[in-house]
PDB file of C-alpha atoms in Angstrom:
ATOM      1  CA  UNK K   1      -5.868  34.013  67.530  1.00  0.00           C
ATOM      2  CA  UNK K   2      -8.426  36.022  69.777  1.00  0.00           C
ATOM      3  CA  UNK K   3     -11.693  36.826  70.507  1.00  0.00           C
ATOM      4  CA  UNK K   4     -13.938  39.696  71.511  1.00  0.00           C
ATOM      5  CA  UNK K   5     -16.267  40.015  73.584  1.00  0.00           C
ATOM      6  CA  UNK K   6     -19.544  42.187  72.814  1.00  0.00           C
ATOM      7  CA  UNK K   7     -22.639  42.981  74.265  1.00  0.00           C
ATOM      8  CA  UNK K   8     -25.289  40.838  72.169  1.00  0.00           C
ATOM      9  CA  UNK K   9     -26.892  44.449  71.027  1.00  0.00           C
ATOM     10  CA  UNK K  10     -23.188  44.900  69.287  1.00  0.00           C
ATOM     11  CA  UNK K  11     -21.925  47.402  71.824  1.00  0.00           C
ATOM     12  CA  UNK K  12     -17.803  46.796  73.282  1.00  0.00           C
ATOM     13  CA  UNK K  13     -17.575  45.890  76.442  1.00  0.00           C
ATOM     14  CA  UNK K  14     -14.459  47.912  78.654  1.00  0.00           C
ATOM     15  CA  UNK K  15     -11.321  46.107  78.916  1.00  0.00           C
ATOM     16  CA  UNK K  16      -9.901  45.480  82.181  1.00  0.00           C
ATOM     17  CA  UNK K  17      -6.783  43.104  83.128  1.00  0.00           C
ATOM     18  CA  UNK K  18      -8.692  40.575  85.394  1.00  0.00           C
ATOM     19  CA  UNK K  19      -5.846  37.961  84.510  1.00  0.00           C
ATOM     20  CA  UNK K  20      -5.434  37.408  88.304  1.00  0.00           C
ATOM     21  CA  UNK K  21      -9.178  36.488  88.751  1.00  0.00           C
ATOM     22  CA  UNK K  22     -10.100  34.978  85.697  1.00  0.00           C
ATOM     23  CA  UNK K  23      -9.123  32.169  84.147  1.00  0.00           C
ATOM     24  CA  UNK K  24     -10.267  31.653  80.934  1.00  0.00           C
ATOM     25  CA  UNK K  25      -9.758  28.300  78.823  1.00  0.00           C
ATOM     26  CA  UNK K  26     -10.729  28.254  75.095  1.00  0.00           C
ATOM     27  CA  UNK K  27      -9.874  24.831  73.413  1.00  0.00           C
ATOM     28  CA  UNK K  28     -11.826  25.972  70.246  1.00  0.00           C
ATOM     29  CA  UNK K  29     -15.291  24.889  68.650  1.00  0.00           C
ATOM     30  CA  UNK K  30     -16.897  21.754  67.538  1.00  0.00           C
ATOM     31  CA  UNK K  31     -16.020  20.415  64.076  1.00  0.00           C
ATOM     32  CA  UNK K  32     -19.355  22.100  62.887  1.00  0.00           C
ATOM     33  CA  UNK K  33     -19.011  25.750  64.019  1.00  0.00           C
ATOM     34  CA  UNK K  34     -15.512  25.489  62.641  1.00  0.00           C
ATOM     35  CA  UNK K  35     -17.158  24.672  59.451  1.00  0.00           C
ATOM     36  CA  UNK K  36     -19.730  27.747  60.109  1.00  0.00           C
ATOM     37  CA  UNK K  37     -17.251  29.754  60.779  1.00  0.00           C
ATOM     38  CA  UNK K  38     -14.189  28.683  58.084  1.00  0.00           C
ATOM     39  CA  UNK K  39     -11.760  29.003  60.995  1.00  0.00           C
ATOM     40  CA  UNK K  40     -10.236  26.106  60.769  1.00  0.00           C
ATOM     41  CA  UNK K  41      -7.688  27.100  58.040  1.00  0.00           C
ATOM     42  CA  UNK K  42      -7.213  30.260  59.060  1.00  0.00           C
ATOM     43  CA  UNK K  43      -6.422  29.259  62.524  1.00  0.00           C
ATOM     44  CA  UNK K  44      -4.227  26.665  61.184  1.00  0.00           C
ATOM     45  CA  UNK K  45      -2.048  28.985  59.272  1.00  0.00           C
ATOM     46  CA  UNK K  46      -1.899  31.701  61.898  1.00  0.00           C
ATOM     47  CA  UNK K  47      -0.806  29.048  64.492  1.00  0.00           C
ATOM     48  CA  UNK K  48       2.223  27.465  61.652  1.00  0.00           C
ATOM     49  CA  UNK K  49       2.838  30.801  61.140  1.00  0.00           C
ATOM     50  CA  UNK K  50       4.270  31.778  64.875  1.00  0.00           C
ATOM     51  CA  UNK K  51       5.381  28.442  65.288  1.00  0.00           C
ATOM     52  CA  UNK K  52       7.849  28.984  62.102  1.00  0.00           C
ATOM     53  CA  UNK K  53       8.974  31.626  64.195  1.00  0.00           C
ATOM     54  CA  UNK K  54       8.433  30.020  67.389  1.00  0.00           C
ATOM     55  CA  UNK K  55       8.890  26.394  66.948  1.00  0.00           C
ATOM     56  CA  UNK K  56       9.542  25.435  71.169  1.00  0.00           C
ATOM     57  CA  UNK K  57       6.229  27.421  71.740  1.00  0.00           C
ATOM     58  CA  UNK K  58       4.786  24.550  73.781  1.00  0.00           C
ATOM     59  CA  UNK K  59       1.160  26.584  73.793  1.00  0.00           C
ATOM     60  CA  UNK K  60       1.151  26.346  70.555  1.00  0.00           C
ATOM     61  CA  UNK K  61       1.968  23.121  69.658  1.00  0.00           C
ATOM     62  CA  UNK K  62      -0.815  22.312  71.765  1.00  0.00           C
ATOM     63  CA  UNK K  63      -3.529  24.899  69.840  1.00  0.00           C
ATOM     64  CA  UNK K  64      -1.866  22.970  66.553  1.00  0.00           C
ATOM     65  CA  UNK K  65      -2.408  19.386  68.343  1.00  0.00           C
ATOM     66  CA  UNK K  66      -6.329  20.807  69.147  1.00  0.00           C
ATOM     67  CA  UNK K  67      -6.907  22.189  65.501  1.00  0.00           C
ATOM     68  CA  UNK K  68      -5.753  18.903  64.338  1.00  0.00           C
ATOM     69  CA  UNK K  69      -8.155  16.783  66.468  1.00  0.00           C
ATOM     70  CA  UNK K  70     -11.053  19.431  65.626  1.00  0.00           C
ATOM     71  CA  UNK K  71     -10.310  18.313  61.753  1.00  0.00           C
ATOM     72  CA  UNK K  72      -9.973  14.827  62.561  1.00  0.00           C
ATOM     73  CA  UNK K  73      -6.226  14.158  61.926  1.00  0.00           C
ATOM     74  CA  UNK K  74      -5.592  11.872  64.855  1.00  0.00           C
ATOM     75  CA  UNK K  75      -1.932  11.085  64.195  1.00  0.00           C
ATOM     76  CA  UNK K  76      -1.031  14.478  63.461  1.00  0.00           C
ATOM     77  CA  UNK K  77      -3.011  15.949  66.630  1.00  0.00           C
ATOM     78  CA  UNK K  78      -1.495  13.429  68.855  1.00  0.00           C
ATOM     79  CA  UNK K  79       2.050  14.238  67.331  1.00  0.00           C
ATOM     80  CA  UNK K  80       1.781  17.654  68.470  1.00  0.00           C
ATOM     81  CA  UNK K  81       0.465  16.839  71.975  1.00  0.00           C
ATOM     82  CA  UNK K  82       3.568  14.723  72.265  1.00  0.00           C
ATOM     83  CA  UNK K  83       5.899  17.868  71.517  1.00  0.00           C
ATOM     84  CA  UNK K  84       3.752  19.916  73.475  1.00  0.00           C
ATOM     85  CA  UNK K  85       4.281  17.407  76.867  1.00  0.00           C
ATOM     86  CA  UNK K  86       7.796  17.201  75.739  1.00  0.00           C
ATOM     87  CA  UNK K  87       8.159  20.733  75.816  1.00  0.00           C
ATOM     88  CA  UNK K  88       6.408  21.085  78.879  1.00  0.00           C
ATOM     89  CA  UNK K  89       8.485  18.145  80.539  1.00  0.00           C
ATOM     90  CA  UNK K  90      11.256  20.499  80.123  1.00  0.00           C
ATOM     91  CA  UNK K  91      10.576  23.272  81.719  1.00  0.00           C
ATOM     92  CA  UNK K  92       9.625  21.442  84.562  1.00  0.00           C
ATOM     93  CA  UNK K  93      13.579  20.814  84.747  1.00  0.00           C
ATOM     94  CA  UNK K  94      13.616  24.586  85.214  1.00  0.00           C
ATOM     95  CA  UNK K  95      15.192  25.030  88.962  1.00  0.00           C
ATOM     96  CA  UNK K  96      12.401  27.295  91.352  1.00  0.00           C
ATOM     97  CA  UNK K  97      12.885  31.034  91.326  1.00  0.00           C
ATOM     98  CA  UNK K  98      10.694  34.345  91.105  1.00  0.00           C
ATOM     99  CA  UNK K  99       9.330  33.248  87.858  1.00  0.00           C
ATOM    100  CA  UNK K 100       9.284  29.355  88.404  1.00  0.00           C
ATOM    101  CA  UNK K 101       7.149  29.257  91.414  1.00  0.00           C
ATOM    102  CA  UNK K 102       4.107  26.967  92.152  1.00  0.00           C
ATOM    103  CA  UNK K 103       1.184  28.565  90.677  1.00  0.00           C
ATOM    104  CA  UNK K 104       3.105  28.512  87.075  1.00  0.00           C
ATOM    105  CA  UNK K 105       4.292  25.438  87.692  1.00  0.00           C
ATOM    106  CA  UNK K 106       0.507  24.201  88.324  1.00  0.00           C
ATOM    107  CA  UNK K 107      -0.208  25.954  84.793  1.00  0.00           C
ATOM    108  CA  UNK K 108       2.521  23.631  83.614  1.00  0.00           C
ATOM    109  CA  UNK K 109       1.470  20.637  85.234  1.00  0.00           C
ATOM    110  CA  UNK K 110      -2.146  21.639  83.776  1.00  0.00           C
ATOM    111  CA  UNK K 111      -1.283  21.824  80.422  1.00  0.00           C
ATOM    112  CA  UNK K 112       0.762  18.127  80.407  1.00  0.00           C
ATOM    113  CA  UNK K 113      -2.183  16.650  81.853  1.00  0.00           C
ATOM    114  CA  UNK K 114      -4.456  18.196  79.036  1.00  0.00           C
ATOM    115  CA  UNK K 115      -2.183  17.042  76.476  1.00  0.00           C
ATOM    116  CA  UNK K 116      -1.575  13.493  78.225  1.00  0.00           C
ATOM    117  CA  UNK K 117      -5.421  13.261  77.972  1.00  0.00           C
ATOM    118  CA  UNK K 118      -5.947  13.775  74.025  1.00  0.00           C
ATOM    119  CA  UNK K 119      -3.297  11.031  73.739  1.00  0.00           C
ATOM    120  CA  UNK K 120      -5.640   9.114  75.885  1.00  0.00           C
ATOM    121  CA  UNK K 121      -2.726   8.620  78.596  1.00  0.00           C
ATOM    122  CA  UNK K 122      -5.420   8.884  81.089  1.00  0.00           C
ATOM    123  CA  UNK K 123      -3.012   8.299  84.368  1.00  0.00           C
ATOM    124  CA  UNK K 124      -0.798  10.189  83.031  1.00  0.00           C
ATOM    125  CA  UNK K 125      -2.896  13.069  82.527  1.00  0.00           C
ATOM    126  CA  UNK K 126      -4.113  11.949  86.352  1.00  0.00           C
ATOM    127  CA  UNK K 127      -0.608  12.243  87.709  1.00  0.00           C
ATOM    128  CA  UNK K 128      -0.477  15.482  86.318  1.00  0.00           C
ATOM    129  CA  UNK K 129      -3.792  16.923  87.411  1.00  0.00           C
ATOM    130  CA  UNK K 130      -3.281  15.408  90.976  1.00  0.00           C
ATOM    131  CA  UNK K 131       0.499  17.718  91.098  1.00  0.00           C
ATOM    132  CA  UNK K 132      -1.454  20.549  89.427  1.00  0.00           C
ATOM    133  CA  UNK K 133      -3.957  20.548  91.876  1.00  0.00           C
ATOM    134  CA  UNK K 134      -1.562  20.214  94.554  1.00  0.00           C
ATOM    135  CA  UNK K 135       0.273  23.024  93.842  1.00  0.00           C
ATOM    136  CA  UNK K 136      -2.409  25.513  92.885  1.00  0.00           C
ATOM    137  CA  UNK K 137      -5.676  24.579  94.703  1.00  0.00           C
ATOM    138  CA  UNK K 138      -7.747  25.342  91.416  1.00  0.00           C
ATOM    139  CA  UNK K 139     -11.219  23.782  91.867  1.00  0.00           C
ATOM    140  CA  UNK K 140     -11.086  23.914  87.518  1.00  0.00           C
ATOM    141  CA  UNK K 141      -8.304  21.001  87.846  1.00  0.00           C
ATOM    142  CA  UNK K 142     -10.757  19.148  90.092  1.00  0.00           C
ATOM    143  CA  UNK K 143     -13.396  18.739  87.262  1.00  0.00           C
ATOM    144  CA  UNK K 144     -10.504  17.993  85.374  1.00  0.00           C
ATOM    145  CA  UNK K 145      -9.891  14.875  87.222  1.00  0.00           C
ATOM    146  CA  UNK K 146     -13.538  13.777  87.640  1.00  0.00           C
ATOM    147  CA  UNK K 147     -13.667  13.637  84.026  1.00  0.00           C
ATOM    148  CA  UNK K 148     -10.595  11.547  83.893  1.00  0.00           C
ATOM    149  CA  UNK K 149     -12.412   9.416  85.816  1.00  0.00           C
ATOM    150  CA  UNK K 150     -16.026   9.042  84.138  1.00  0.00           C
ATOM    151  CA  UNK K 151     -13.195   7.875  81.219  1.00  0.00           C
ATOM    152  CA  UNK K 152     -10.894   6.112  82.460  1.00  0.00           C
ATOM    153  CA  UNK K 153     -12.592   4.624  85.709  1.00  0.00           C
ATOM    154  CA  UNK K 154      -9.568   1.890  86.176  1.00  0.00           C
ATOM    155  CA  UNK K 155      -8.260   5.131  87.562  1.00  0.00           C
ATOM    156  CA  UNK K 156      -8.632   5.427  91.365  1.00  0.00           C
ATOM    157  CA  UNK K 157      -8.958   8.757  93.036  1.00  0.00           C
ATOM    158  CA  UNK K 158     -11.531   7.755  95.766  1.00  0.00           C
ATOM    159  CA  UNK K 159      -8.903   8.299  98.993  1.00  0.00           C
ATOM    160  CA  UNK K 160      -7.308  11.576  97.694  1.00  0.00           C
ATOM    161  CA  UNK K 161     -10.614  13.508  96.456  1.00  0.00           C
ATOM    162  CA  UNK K 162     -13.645  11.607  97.950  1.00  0.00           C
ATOM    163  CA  UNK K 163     -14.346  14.341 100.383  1.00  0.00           C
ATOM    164  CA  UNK K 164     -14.099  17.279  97.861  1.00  0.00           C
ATOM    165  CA  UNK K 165     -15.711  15.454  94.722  1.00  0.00           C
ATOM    166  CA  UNK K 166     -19.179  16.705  96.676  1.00  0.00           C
ATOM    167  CA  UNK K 167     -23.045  14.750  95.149  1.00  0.00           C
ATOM    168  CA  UNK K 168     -23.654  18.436  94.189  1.00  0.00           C
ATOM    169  CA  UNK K 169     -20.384  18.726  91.960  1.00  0.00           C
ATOM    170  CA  UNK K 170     -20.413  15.445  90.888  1.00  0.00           C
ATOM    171  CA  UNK K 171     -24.307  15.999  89.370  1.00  0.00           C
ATOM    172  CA  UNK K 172     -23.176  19.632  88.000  1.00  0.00           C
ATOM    173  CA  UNK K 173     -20.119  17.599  86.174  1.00  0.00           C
ATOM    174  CA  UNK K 174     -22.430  14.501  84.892  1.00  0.00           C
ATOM    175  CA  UNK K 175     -24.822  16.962  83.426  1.00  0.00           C
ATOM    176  CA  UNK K 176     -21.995  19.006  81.766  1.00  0.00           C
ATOM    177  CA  UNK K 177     -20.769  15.337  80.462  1.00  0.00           C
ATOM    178  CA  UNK K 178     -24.350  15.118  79.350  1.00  0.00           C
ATOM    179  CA  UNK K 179     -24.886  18.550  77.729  1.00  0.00           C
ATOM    180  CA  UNK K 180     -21.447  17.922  75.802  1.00  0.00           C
ATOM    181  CA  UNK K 181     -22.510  14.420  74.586  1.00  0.00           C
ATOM    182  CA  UNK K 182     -25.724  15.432  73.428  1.00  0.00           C
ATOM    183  CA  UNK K 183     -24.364  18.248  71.708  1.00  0.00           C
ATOM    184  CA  UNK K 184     -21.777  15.882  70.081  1.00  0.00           C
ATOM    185  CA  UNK K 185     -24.570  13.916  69.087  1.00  0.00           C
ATOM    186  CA  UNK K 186     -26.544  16.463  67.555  1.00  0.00           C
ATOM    187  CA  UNK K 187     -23.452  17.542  65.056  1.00  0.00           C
ATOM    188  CA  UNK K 188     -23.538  16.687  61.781  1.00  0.00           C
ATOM    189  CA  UNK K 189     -19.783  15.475  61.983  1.00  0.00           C
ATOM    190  CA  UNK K 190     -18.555  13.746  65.016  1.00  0.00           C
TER     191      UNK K 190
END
């Protein structure tokens, strides 16, 4: 599954590898622009597809888990996050070499914590978030974890991020939270 991007007059843009500098995150669309766009199925049969030939392919367990939520199959999206954070809980067993080094092991942590949240384990998603961050200074992983707590606000963070969770983040991420709701609202299928 990929997409391209275009100039909105229809021209290609160049492709560069900017994988160092860019990190991009696409958990898919709202239940309506799936509809719009009849993705859903396809996406779900490209994704069975690899994992027929990929079945310990803990990314895509985790695209399954999300294309499952999108549709509204809570017990089969949550069964998928579970392999996914199984899978993932593995290769944290992996001992630390050339490959296994922090910054992929933040990616790791990352993705546990995303699937931890969509099974609403909120502190365990926060556990995860918190060794992410520690491990790969990403400031994406500290939004992360303000969300977890506009959620989940049993869940105290106040000692370890106080000083970085700035009034000027804090507004930018409650008026993401906002725009998202709203949005959310505005579909015909919630």
């Amino acid at each position: 599954i990929h997409e391209q991007l275009e100039w909105s007059d229809g021209r290609r843009l160049w492709i560069a590898d900017a994988t160092k500098e860019l990190s991009i995150l696409h958990r898919g669309y709202c239940s309506q622009a799936m509809a719009e766009k009849n993705q859903s199925q396809r996406n779900l049969k490209l994704i069975q597809k690899e994992l027929s030939d990929h079945p310990d392919d803990y990314e895509m367990l985790g695209y399954l888990g999300d294309e499952y939520y999108t549709a509204g199959q809570w017990d089969e999206a949550e069964r998928q996050y579970g392999k996914a954070a199984a899978r993932y809980g593995k290769i944290l067993e992996y001992p630390r070499d050339k490959v296994v080094e922090d910054l992929f092991l933040a990616k790791v942590y990352n993705n546990l914590g995303a699937c931890y949240a969509m099974m609403f384990q909120f502190h365990k998603a926060l556990s995860c978030y918190d060794k992410a961050y520690e491990l790969g200074k990403d400031d994406a992983l500290l939004k992360r974890i303000y969300f977890l707590t506009v959620f989940a606000p049993e869940l105290d963070v106040k000692d370890r991020y106080q000083s970085v969770f700035t009034d000027e983040r804090k507004r930018k991420w409650s008026e993401e939270i906002e725009l998202a709701a709203l949005e959310a609202g505005q579909a015909e299928e919630v």
